Every structure is written in C-alpha cells, then in structure tokens.
Amino acid sequence: MSVEPSPDCPICPRLHDFIAEWRVKEPTWHNAPVPTFLPAGGIESGQLLIVGLAPGVRGANRTGRPFTGDYAGDLLYGTLSEFGFSRGTFAARPDDGLELLNTAIVNAVRCVPPENKPVGSEINNCRRFLTPTIQQFKNLRAIVTLGTIAHQSTVRALKQPVAKFPFSHGGQSDIGDIRIFSSYHCSRYNTNTGRLTEAMFKSVFAAVRAHLNAAA
C-alpha cells in the first residue's frame, strides 16, 4: 500500500475535479495531494505525528507543504518551535528552511476540499494513505489530532472504535504504545471565535513534550 497518493489521484472525483479547476486558475500552485512533512532525521526519528484535516486552498494546496501559507500554520509552527519540535524560521513558504525534529505533519484528507469540508467518503477513501503513514513510523509515541474529523480518522486508522476514544480538546488516550492528544483545530475561525486560545493550544503540546520526555 502506497503511503502517498499519486499527484493526479482520481479516487475522490469531487476533489479531483476541484483541484483541476484550481490548476486552470493558478497554474503555478501545487494543486495536488499534499505529502507528509517528514522529520529532518528521517522516518526512523519520528516520535510525534500531527494529523490535520485537509489542505487549505491558499495554504497547503498552494505551497505543497502542510499548514504552510495560512493562519493555522502560523500558530502551529510557532508552537512547534517553542516546544522544540522544529528548528529554523517559519516563513510560510516551503523553501524557508524550517525542519521538523522527531515530528511529522500530515492531513487526514490529502486534497483540498471545496469550502474546507471533505465528505465522509473522501475521509474514508484517504485513510488508505493515513494508515500506512502512521505505520511507517516505527518509533511513534504520540499523535496530535487537530479537530474531530482528524481524530476519528486517526482512531479508525489504528483499527479502534471511535466510540471508545471520543474527541475532546485536551483529551488523552492510549492506543497500544501511542498516546493520542486531541486539540481543537488551530484554524482562524476557532481562534477568532475564542473556541481555541493560544494558551489552550500550547497546553496540548506542553503535555506532548512532557510525555515524550518521560518516555525517553
């Protein structure tokens, strides 16, 4: 099973057609499934995986790197730097030289969906890539799931029932040797409405850092 979809992945017709429209509008953009952002030390070094929802039209769909080019990336990458999960300066472009340390980032759905809302079949289809992505990290100790959809798809990718591992911001649960940390998505909507504050978001990663340090 391939870890990454093909650049012109046809599995979800609606998403395939939506990307085709953007290729016409913005031919210099990435406009394809967004691959996993891997740790600088390679797959073997991956201890933390962050699972988002899907690429934003003008974010990762444009730049080709998860959470790069929109507000959610500003908060996420700033937090990763603060807790030692990245090095270098995030400049919201894929050639900024930023490197992840023992950390990888992927989206539950690799292709940009209309209105940022993938449907159930698209989420299920893309799990054929999420599952082997998780499995390739043999030293994985923690997963941060950003939002309910990412959380549920991750739990299903780990072959567990969603009802047994419900989503809650700041929630933690263990599946085998992996601890799942769930957080509201770091979207501009969630932060603007106060559903997610910077302090709430950082508290999740403080817990992740403490867990990984204790397991070291």
Backbone as JSON, one array per atom type, in Angstrom:
{
  "sequence": "MSVEPSPDCPICPRLHDFIAEWRVKEPTWHNAPVPTFLPAGGIESGQLLIVGLAPGVRGANRTGRPFTGDYAGDLLYGTLSEFGFSRGTFAARPDDGLELLNTAIVNAVRCVPPENKPVGSEINNCRRFLTPTIQQFKNLRAIVTLGTIAHQSTVRALKQPVAKFPFSHGGQSDIGDIRIFSSYHCSRYNTNTGRLTEAMFKSVFAAVRAHLNAAA",
  "N": [[0.85, -1.19, 0.0], [0.61, 2.17, -0.91], [2.13, 4.98, 0.65], [1.8, 7.63, -0.04], [-0.53, 9.43, -2.07], [-0.95, 9.45, -5.68], [0.17, 12.19, -7.8], [-1.97, 13.01, -9.37], [-4.25, 11.95, -8.21], [-7.16, 9.98, -8.56], [-9.14, 9.03, -6.91], [-11.17, 10.27, -5.38], [-13.65, 11.75, -6.95], [-14.89, 14.34, -6.74], [-13.0, 15.92, -5.36], [-10.82, 15.63, -7.05], [-11.77, 16.93, -9.34], [-12.13, 19.49, -8.33], [-9.52, 20.3, -7.73], [-8.55, 20.28, -10.33], [-9.87, 22.49, -11.38], [-8.59, 24.54, -9.99], [-6.05, 24.27, -10.97], [-6.3, 25.38, -13.44], [-6.98, 28.01, -12.77], [-4.8, 28.84, -11.17], [-2.0, 28.09, -12.24], [0.62, 27.88, -11.3], [0.59, 26.97, -8.76], [0.76, 24.36, -6.21], [-1.45, 22.46, -6.22], [-2.33, 19.65, -5.91], [-2.42, 16.4, -4.28], [-1.27, 16.81, -0.95], [1.84, 16.02, 0.33], [3.19, 14.2, 3.19], [4.88, 16.05, 5.68], [7.99, 15.43, 6.61], [10.19, 14.4, 9.34], [13.43, 15.94, 9.95], [15.37, 14.1, 10.61], [14.63, 11.8, 9.33], [12.35, 8.99, 8.71], [12.72, 7.13, 10.73], [13.25, 8.65, 12.96], [10.88, 9.71, 13.75], [8.77, 10.54, 16.31], [6.54, 11.91, 17.02], [3.44, 12.54, 15.52], [1.48, 14.8, 13.76], [-1.83, 15.27, 12.95], [-3.8, 16.83, 10.69], [-6.78, 18.3, 9.22], [-7.39, 18.88, 6.32], [-5.83, 20.19, 3.3], [-5.71, 23.78, 2.95], [-7.16, 25.99, 0.51], [-5.6, 28.24, -0.32], [-3.49, 27.8, 1.26], [-1.83, 25.03, 2.06], [-2.55, 23.77, -0.35], [-1.67, 25.55, -2.19], [1.07, 25.86, -1.58], [2.13, 23.32, -1.16], [3.03, 22.16, 1.19], [2.13, 20.92, 4.37], [-0.01, 22.98, 6.35], [1.1, 25.43, 5.57], [1.17, 28.65, 4.59], [-1.18, 29.73, 5.46], [-3.19, 31.05, 8.21], [-3.45, 29.08, 10.22], [-1.08, 27.68, 10.12], [0.75, 29.55, 11.1], [0.22, 29.61, 13.87], [0.53, 26.88, 14.51], [3.23, 26.19, 13.7], [4.68, 28.06, 15.13], [4.18, 27.2, 17.71], [5.29, 24.63, 17.63], [7.99, 25.27, 17.38], [8.44, 26.55, 19.83], [8.28, 24.45, 21.65], [10.33, 22.8, 20.94], [10.04, 21.14, 18.73], [10.71, 21.79, 16.21], [13.13, 23.44, 14.06], [14.78, 26.38, 12.9], [13.45, 29.13, 10.93], [10.08, 29.78, 10.49], [8.58, 30.76, 7.56], [6.31, 30.65, 6.1], [6.49, 29.48, 3.59], [7.48, 26.82, 1.41], [10.22, 26.66, 1.0], [11.53, 27.76, 3.14], [13.38, 26.69, 4.8], [12.76, 25.59, 7.24], [12.86, 22.94, 9.6], [11.58, 19.87, 10.82], [11.72, 18.33, 14.01], [12.0, 15.14, 15.08], [9.37, 14.89, 14.44], [6.39, 14.75, 12.46], [4.07, 15.91, 9.97], [0.8, 15.6, 8.73], [-2.19, 15.45, 6.73], [-5.54, 14.32, 7.31], [-7.12, 14.15, 5.08], [-5.79, 14.38, 1.93], [-6.16, 16.05, -0.25], [-7.33, 19.29, -1.28], [-10.53, 20.27, -0.17], [-13.7, 21.51, -1.42], [-14.84, 24.47, 0.16], [-13.46, 23.82, 2.43], [-14.44, 21.45, 3.49], [-14.41, 18.2, 3.65], [-16.24, 15.29, 2.58], [-17.81, 12.35, 4.03], [-17.15, 10.0, 2.53], [-14.83, 10.78, 1.25], [-13.06, 11.22, 3.35], [-12.93, 8.61, 4.32], [-11.9, 7.3, 2.06], [-9.32, 8.4, 1.91], [-8.09, 7.36, 4.04], [-6.72, 5.14, 3.34], [-4.23, 6.02, 2.82], [-3.51, 7.39, 5.13], [-3.36, 5.38, 7.1], [-1.04, 3.64, 6.4], [0.84, 5.67, 6.55], [0.96, 6.29, 9.27], [1.82, 3.8, 10.18], [4.4, 3.58, 9.18], [6.08, 4.91, 10.87], [8.0, 3.66, 13.03], [8.9, 4.23, 15.56], [7.01, 5.78, 16.74], [5.42, 7.67, 19.23], [3.51, 9.47, 20.0], [0.5, 11.09, 18.91], [-0.95, 13.99, 17.69], [-4.15, 15.05, 17.23], [-5.95, 17.19, 15.25], [-8.87, 18.5, 15.62], [-12.2, 17.07, 15.28], [-12.71, 15.4, 13.0], [-10.14, 14.67, 12.06], [-9.29, 13.38, 14.35], [-11.1, 11.22, 14.62], [-10.64, 9.83, 12.23], [-8.01, 9.1, 12.58], [-8.18, 7.39, 14.81], [-9.68, 5.35, 13.67], [-7.87, 4.56, 11.7], [-6.04, 3.33, 13.31], [-7.35, 1.07, 13.85], [-9.37, 1.02, 15.77], [-12.45, 1.44, 17.67], [-14.37, 4.38, 17.27], [-16.15, 5.25, 19.22], [-15.06, 4.42, 21.59], [-12.89, 6.01, 21.96], [-13.4, 9.0, 22.27], [-13.47, 12.36, 20.91], [-12.07, 15.19, 22.49], [-11.14, 18.45, 23.43], [-7.85, 18.72, 24.58], [-7.93, 16.17, 25.46], [-6.64, 12.89, 26.25], [-5.56, 9.68, 25.24], [-4.62, 6.24, 25.19], [-3.53, 4.13, 22.64], [-2.4, 1.14, 22.1], [1.06, 1.47, 21.99], [0.99, 4.13, 21.53], [0.21, 7.43, 22.4], [-2.64, 9.38, 22.17], [-3.27, 12.73, 21.64], [-5.69, 15.13, 21.71], [-6.9, 18.05, 20.06], [-8.65, 21.13, 19.54], [-8.92, 22.3, 16.19], [-6.4, 24.42, 14.85], [-7.46, 26.63, 13.43], [-8.23, 29.79, 11.86], [-10.87, 30.51, 12.25], [-11.6, 29.13, 14.63], [-9.86, 30.34, 16.48], [-10.52, 33.03, 16.26], [-13.14, 33.06, 17.17], [-12.78, 32.4, 19.76], [-13.0, 29.85, 20.59], [-10.75, 28.31, 20.59], [-7.9, 29.18, 22.28], [-4.6, 30.64, 22.21], [-3.17, 29.83, 24.43], [-4.59, 27.53, 25.2], [-4.01, 25.88, 23.05], [-1.24, 25.66, 23.15], [-0.99, 24.32, 25.55], [-1.62, 21.71, 24.98], [0.58, 20.84, 23.48], [2.55, 21.18, 25.35], [1.9, 19.13, 27.05], [2.39, 16.98, 25.36], [5.16, 17.21, 24.99], [6.02, 16.75, 27.62], [5.21, 14.11, 27.93], [6.77, 12.76, 25.98], [9.32, 13.32, 26.9], [9.26, 11.95, 29.33], [9.13, 9.39, 28.43], [11.52, 8.99, 27.26]],
  "CA": [[0.0, 0.0, 0.0], [1.41, 3.38, -1.02], [1.95, 5.94, 1.72], [1.39, 8.9, -0.64], [-1.31, 9.32, -3.3], [-0.31, 9.95, -6.89], [-0.08, 13.63, -7.97], [-3.26, 13.24, -10.02], [-5.08, 10.91, -7.59], [-8.53, 10.07, -9.05], [-10.01, 8.22, -6.05], [-12.33, 11.08, -4.99], [-13.94, 12.58, -8.13], [-15.18, 15.74, -6.42], [-11.74, 16.59, -5.02], [-10.01, 15.63, -8.28], [-12.3, 17.97, -10.22], [-11.89, 20.78, -7.7], [-8.11, 20.61, -7.97], [-8.4, 20.58, -11.77], [-10.32, 23.87, -11.56], [-7.56, 25.43, -9.47], [-4.89, 24.21, -11.87], [-6.57, 26.35, -14.51], [-6.95, 29.36, -12.18], [-3.48, 29.14, -10.61], [-1.16, 27.01, -12.74], [1.92, 27.8, -10.63], [0.4, 26.43, -7.42], [0.96, 22.91, -6.05], [-2.67, 21.88, -6.81], [-2.22, 18.2, -5.93], [-2.38, 15.9, -2.9], [-0.13, 17.37, -0.2], [2.55, 14.93, 1.01], [3.57, 14.32, 4.59], [6.09, 16.81, 6.01], [8.74, 14.44, 7.38], [11.23, 14.95, 10.21], [14.75, 16.09, 9.35], [16.14, 12.9, 10.87], [14.09, 10.65, 8.62], [11.19, 8.3, 9.27], [13.09, 6.42, 11.97], [13.29, 9.59, 14.08], [9.55, 10.23, 14.02], [8.12, 10.16, 17.56], [5.28, 12.65, 17.08], [2.75, 12.81, 14.25], [0.37, 15.75, 13.86], [-2.81, 14.98, 11.9], [-4.76, 17.89, 10.46], [-7.99, 17.93, 8.48], [-7.18, 18.87, 4.87], [-5.16, 21.42, 2.86], [-6.49, 24.95, 2.6], [-6.99, 26.36, -0.9], [-4.47, 29.16, -0.48], [-2.43, 27.37, 2.15], [-1.04, 23.88, 1.59], [-2.82, 23.49, -1.76], [-0.82, 26.47, -2.97], [2.5, 25.72, -1.29], [2.55, 21.93, -1.21], [3.51, 21.7, 2.49], [1.03, 21.06, 5.33], [-0.1, 24.15, 7.23], [2.04, 26.45, 5.11], [0.55, 29.64, 3.74], [-2.39, 30.3, 6.05], [-3.04, 31.4, 9.63], [-3.29, 27.89, 11.07], [0.34, 27.35, 10.14], [1.46, 30.49, 11.98], [0.05, 29.16, 15.25], [1.1, 25.54, 14.68], [4.68, 26.16, 13.62], [5.21, 28.82, 16.25], [4.09, 26.33, 18.88], [6.29, 23.56, 17.48], [9.3, 25.85, 17.67], [8.52, 26.83, 21.26], [8.44, 23.22, 22.42], [11.47, 22.04, 20.46], [9.68, 20.17, 17.7], [11.2, 22.27, 14.92], [14.24, 24.38, 14.12], [14.73, 27.28, 11.76], [12.42, 30.16, 10.98], [8.92, 29.55, 9.63], [8.28, 31.94, 6.76], [5.09, 30.36, 5.36], [6.75, 29.01, 2.24], [8.13, 25.52, 1.56], [11.68, 26.75, 0.91], [12.01, 28.62, 4.22], [14.44, 26.0, 5.52], [12.28, 25.05, 8.5], [12.98, 21.49, 9.73], [10.88, 19.26, 11.94], [12.57, 17.49, 14.85], [11.28, 13.97, 15.6], [7.95, 15.23, 14.24], [5.88, 14.77, 11.1], [2.74, 16.52, 9.85], [0.04, 15.08, 7.61], [-3.62, 15.71, 6.82], [-6.39, 13.15, 7.16], [-7.5, 14.2, 3.66], [-4.61, 14.98, 1.31], [-6.53, 17.01, -1.3], [-8.16, 20.39, -0.82], [-11.96, 20.1, -0.45], [-14.48, 22.74, -1.51], [-15.29, 25.07, 1.41], [-12.71, 23.18, 3.53], [-15.3, 20.44, 4.11], [-14.47, 16.9, 2.99], [-17.4, 14.47, 2.95], [-17.44, 11.09, 4.66], [-16.5, 9.05, 1.62], [-13.47, 11.27, 0.97], [-12.27, 10.94, 4.55], [-12.71, 7.16, 4.34], [-11.01, 6.95, 0.95], [-7.95, 8.84, 2.13], [-7.49, 6.59, 5.13], [-5.81, 4.16, 2.75], [-2.9, 6.65, 2.88], [-3.22, 7.74, 6.52], [-2.98, 4.18, 7.85], [0.37, 3.29, 6.22], [1.67, 6.78, 7.01], [1.16, 6.07, 10.7], [2.54, 2.54, 10.38], [5.81, 3.67, 8.79], [6.86, 5.49, 11.96], [8.15, 2.54, 13.97], [9.21, 4.76, 16.9], [5.98, 6.75, 17.07], [4.98, 7.63, 20.63], [2.4, 10.4, 20.23], [-0.19, 11.69, 17.76], [-1.85, 15.1, 17.98], [-5.22, 15.12, 16.25], [-6.48, 18.54, 15.22], [-10.28, 18.5, 15.26], [-12.94, 15.81, 15.4], [-12.55, 14.53, 11.83], [-8.79, 14.12, 12.09], [-9.23, 12.47, 15.48], [-11.84, 9.99, 14.33], [-9.97, 9.09, 11.16], [-6.8, 8.51, 13.17], [-8.59, 6.25, 15.64], [-10.05, 4.27, 12.74], [-6.64, 4.07, 11.07], [-5.41, 2.47, 14.3], [-8.23, -0.1, 13.96], [-10.11, 1.08, 17.03], [-13.77, 2.06, 17.54], [-14.4, 5.8, 17.62], [-16.92, 5.44, 20.45], [-14.2, 4.12, 22.74], [-11.88, 7.07, 22.06], [-14.07, 10.21, 21.79], [-12.69, 13.59, 20.8], [-12.29, 16.33, 23.39], [-9.92, 19.27, 23.46], [-7.01, 18.4, 25.72], [-8.09, 14.77, 25.83], [-5.54, 11.96, 26.01], [-5.92, 8.26, 25.32], [-3.56, 5.37, 24.7], [-3.85, 3.02, 21.74], [-1.13, 0.44, 22.04], [2.18, 2.25, 22.52], [0.85, 5.51, 21.07], [-0.74, 8.27, 23.13], [-3.35, 10.33, 21.32], [-3.59, 14.02, 22.24], [-6.63, 15.78, 20.8], [-7.0, 19.51, 20.19], [-9.4, 21.85, 18.51], [-8.08, 22.69, 15.07], [-5.84, 25.77, 15.0], [-7.95, 27.46, 12.32], [-8.53, 31.19, 12.19], [-12.25, 30.56, 12.77], [-11.62, 28.7, 16.04], [-9.17, 31.31, 17.33], [-11.27, 34.29, 16.24], [-14.36, 32.92, 17.98], [-12.41, 32.11, 21.14], [-13.13, 28.43, 20.92], [-9.38, 27.88, 20.88], [-6.94, 30.25, 22.55], [-3.2, 30.24, 22.04], [-2.79, 29.11, 25.64], [-5.19, 26.2, 25.13], [-3.3, 25.1, 22.04], [0.11, 25.37, 23.65], [-1.06, 23.37, 26.66], [-1.61, 20.37, 24.39], [1.95, 20.5, 23.1], [3.32, 21.05, 26.59], [1.63, 17.77, 27.53], [3.1, 16.07, 24.46], [6.59, 17.29, 25.32], [6.23, 16.08, 28.9], [5.05, 12.67, 27.69], [7.91, 12.24, 25.25], [10.47, 13.4, 27.79], [9.14, 10.9, 30.33], [9.32, 8.1, 27.77], [12.88, 8.95, 26.69]],
  "C": [[0.89, 1.25, 0.0], [1.1, 4.33, 0.13], [1.42, 7.27, 1.17], [0.55, 8.67, -1.89], [-0.54, 9.85, -4.51], [-0.65, 11.44, -7.07], [-1.42, 13.95, -8.61], [-4.28, 12.22, -9.52], [-6.55, 11.05, -8.0], [-9.56, 9.44, -8.11], [-11.29, 8.98, -5.66], [-12.66, 12.05, -6.14], [-14.17, 14.05, -7.81], [-13.9, 16.51, -6.12], [-10.83, 16.68, -6.24], [-10.46, 16.76, -9.2], [-12.04, 19.37, -9.65], [-10.44, 21.23, -7.89], [-7.88, 20.99, -9.43], [-8.83, 22.02, -12.06], [-9.23, 24.85, -11.1], [-6.29, 25.39, -10.3], [-5.06, 25.19, -13.04], [-6.43, 27.77, -13.98], [-5.54, 29.78, -11.78], [-2.48, 28.05, -11.01], [0.2, 26.88, -12.05], [1.81, 27.21, -9.23], [0.67, 24.92, -7.4], [-0.21, 22.14, -6.64], [-2.58, 20.37, -7.0], [-2.31, 17.71, -4.49], [-1.12, 16.4, -2.2], [0.56, 16.25, 0.57], [2.85, 15.23, 2.47], [4.85, 15.15, 4.71], [6.85, 15.94, 7.01], [9.79, 15.09, 8.27], [12.59, 14.98, 9.53], [15.6, 14.84, 9.53], [15.64, 11.66, 10.18], [12.97, 9.96, 9.37], [11.51, 7.66, 10.62], [13.06, 7.35, 13.18], [11.91, 10.06, 14.51], [8.93, 9.67, 15.3], [6.75, 10.8, 17.71], [4.73, 12.84, 15.67], [1.59, 13.75, 14.54], [-0.56, 15.51, 12.68], [-3.81, 16.13, 11.83], [-5.95, 17.39, 9.66], [-7.7, 17.77, 6.99], [-6.47, 20.16, 4.48], [-6.15, 22.56, 2.65], [-6.2, 25.35, 1.15], [-5.74, 27.2, -1.11], [-3.34, 28.86, 0.49], [-1.65, 26.23, 1.52], [-1.33, 23.52, 0.14], [-1.98, 24.38, -2.66], [0.66, 26.13, -2.81], [3.02, 24.29, -1.36], [3.13, 21.39, 0.09], [2.41, 21.91, 3.52], [1.14, 22.32, 6.18], [0.88, 25.26, 6.84], [1.33, 27.39, 4.15], [-0.76, 30.19, 4.28], [-2.2, 30.46, 7.56], [-2.79, 30.18, 10.51], [-1.83, 27.49, 11.19], [1.13, 28.28, 11.05], [1.4, 30.01, 13.43], [0.72, 27.8, 15.45], [2.62, 25.57, 14.7], [5.35, 26.99, 14.72], [5.22, 27.99, 17.53], [5.11, 25.21, 18.81], [7.69, 24.07, 17.82], [9.49, 26.05, 19.17], [8.82, 25.58, 22.08], [9.5, 22.27, 21.85], [11.16, 20.97, 19.43], [10.08, 20.63, 16.3], [12.4, 23.18, 15.14], [14.24, 25.19, 12.82], [13.58, 28.25, 11.89], [11.31, 29.85, 9.99], [8.58, 30.84, 8.89], [7.12, 31.68, 5.8], [5.33, 30.05, 3.89], [7.6, 27.74, 2.35], [9.65, 25.55, 1.47], [12.26, 27.62, 2.02], [13.11, 27.97, 5.06], [14.02, 25.43, 6.86], [12.41, 23.52, 8.5], [12.21, 21.02, 10.95], [11.82, 18.33, 12.69], [11.74, 16.38, 15.49], [9.77, 14.08, 15.41], [7.61, 15.18, 12.77], [4.47, 15.36, 11.1], [2.06, 15.99, 8.6], [-1.41, 15.51, 7.79], [-4.4, 14.42, 6.62], [-6.88, 13.03, 5.73], [-6.41, 14.98, 2.94], [-4.94, 16.07, 0.28], [-7.45, 18.09, -0.74], [-9.62, 20.13, -1.16], [-12.65, 21.45, -0.62], [-14.97, 23.18, -0.13], [-14.62, 24.44, 2.64], [-13.5, 22.08, 4.21], [-15.28, 19.15, 3.3], [-15.72, 16.14, 3.45], [-16.89, 13.11, 3.45], [-16.7, 10.12, 3.76], [-15.07, 9.47, 1.31], [-12.54, 11.02, 2.15], [-11.93, 9.45, 4.61], [-11.75, 6.73, 3.24], [-9.55, 7.25, 1.29], [-7.29, 8.12, 3.31], [-6.57, 5.49, 4.61], [-4.38, 4.71, 2.69], [-2.52, 7.0, 4.32], [-2.73, 6.52, 7.3], [-1.52, 3.79, 7.64], [1.32, 4.41, 6.6], [1.98, 6.61, 8.49], [2.07, 4.86, 10.92], [4.03, 2.65, 10.05], [6.7, 4.23, 9.9], [6.97, 4.47, 13.08], [8.43, 3.01, 15.4], [8.19, 5.8, 17.36], [5.49, 6.57, 18.51], [3.76, 8.51, 20.88], [1.81, 10.87, 18.91], [-1.06, 12.82, 18.3], [-2.88, 15.16, 16.87], [-5.9, 16.49, 16.35], [-7.92, 18.53, 14.71], [-10.88, 17.11, 15.26], [-12.69, 14.88, 14.23], [-11.17, 13.88, 11.81], [-8.67, 13.09, 13.21], [-9.9, 11.14, 15.15], [-11.16, 9.17, 13.24], [-8.7, 8.43, 11.67], [-7.14, 7.28, 14.01], [-8.97, 5.07, 14.74], [-8.82, 3.7, 12.03], [-5.87, 3.15, 12.0], [-6.29, 1.27, 14.65], [-8.97, -0.16, 15.29], [-11.47, 1.75, 16.82], [-13.77, 3.5, 18.04], [-15.1, 6.03, 18.95], [-16.07, 5.22, 21.7], [-13.17, 5.22, 22.99], [-12.48, 8.38, 21.54], [-13.13, 11.42, 21.77], [-13.06, 14.55, 21.92], [-11.01, 17.15, 23.4], [-9.15, 18.99, 24.74], [-7.12, 16.96, 26.17], [-6.85, 13.95, 25.49], [-6.05, 10.54, 26.12], [-4.79, 7.46, 24.71], [-4.13, 4.27, 23.81], [-2.53, 2.3, 21.49], [-0.04, 1.28, 22.69], [2.09, 3.73, 22.17], [-0.17, 6.25, 21.93], [-1.33, 9.31, 22.17], [-3.68, 11.57, 22.13], [-4.52, 14.75, 21.27], [-6.75, 17.27, 21.12], [-8.0, 20.04, 19.17], [-8.43, 22.25, 17.41], [-7.64, 24.15, 15.23], [-6.21, 26.68, 13.84], [-8.22, 28.88, 12.79], [-9.94, 31.3, 12.78], [-12.27, 30.21, 14.25], [-10.94, 29.71, 16.95], [-9.92, 32.64, 17.37], [-12.51, 34.23, 17.11], [-14.05, 32.62, 19.44], [-12.58, 30.67, 21.54], [-11.78, 27.83, 21.29], [-8.52, 29.11, 21.11], [-5.53, 29.72, 22.34], [-2.73, 29.43, 23.25], [-3.34, 27.69, 25.64], [-4.42, 25.3, 24.17], [-1.92, 24.69, 22.56], [0.09, 24.35, 24.79], [-1.05, 21.93, 26.15], [-0.18, 19.94, 24.08], [2.88, 20.45, 24.31], [3.13, 19.64, 27.15], [2.34, 16.74, 26.66], [4.58, 16.05, 24.8], [6.88, 16.56, 26.62], [6.15, 14.56, 28.74], [6.26, 12.08, 27.01], [9.18, 12.27, 26.11], [10.45, 12.27, 28.83], [9.43, 9.53, 29.74], [10.74, 7.92, 27.26], [13.81, 8.08, 27.55]]
}
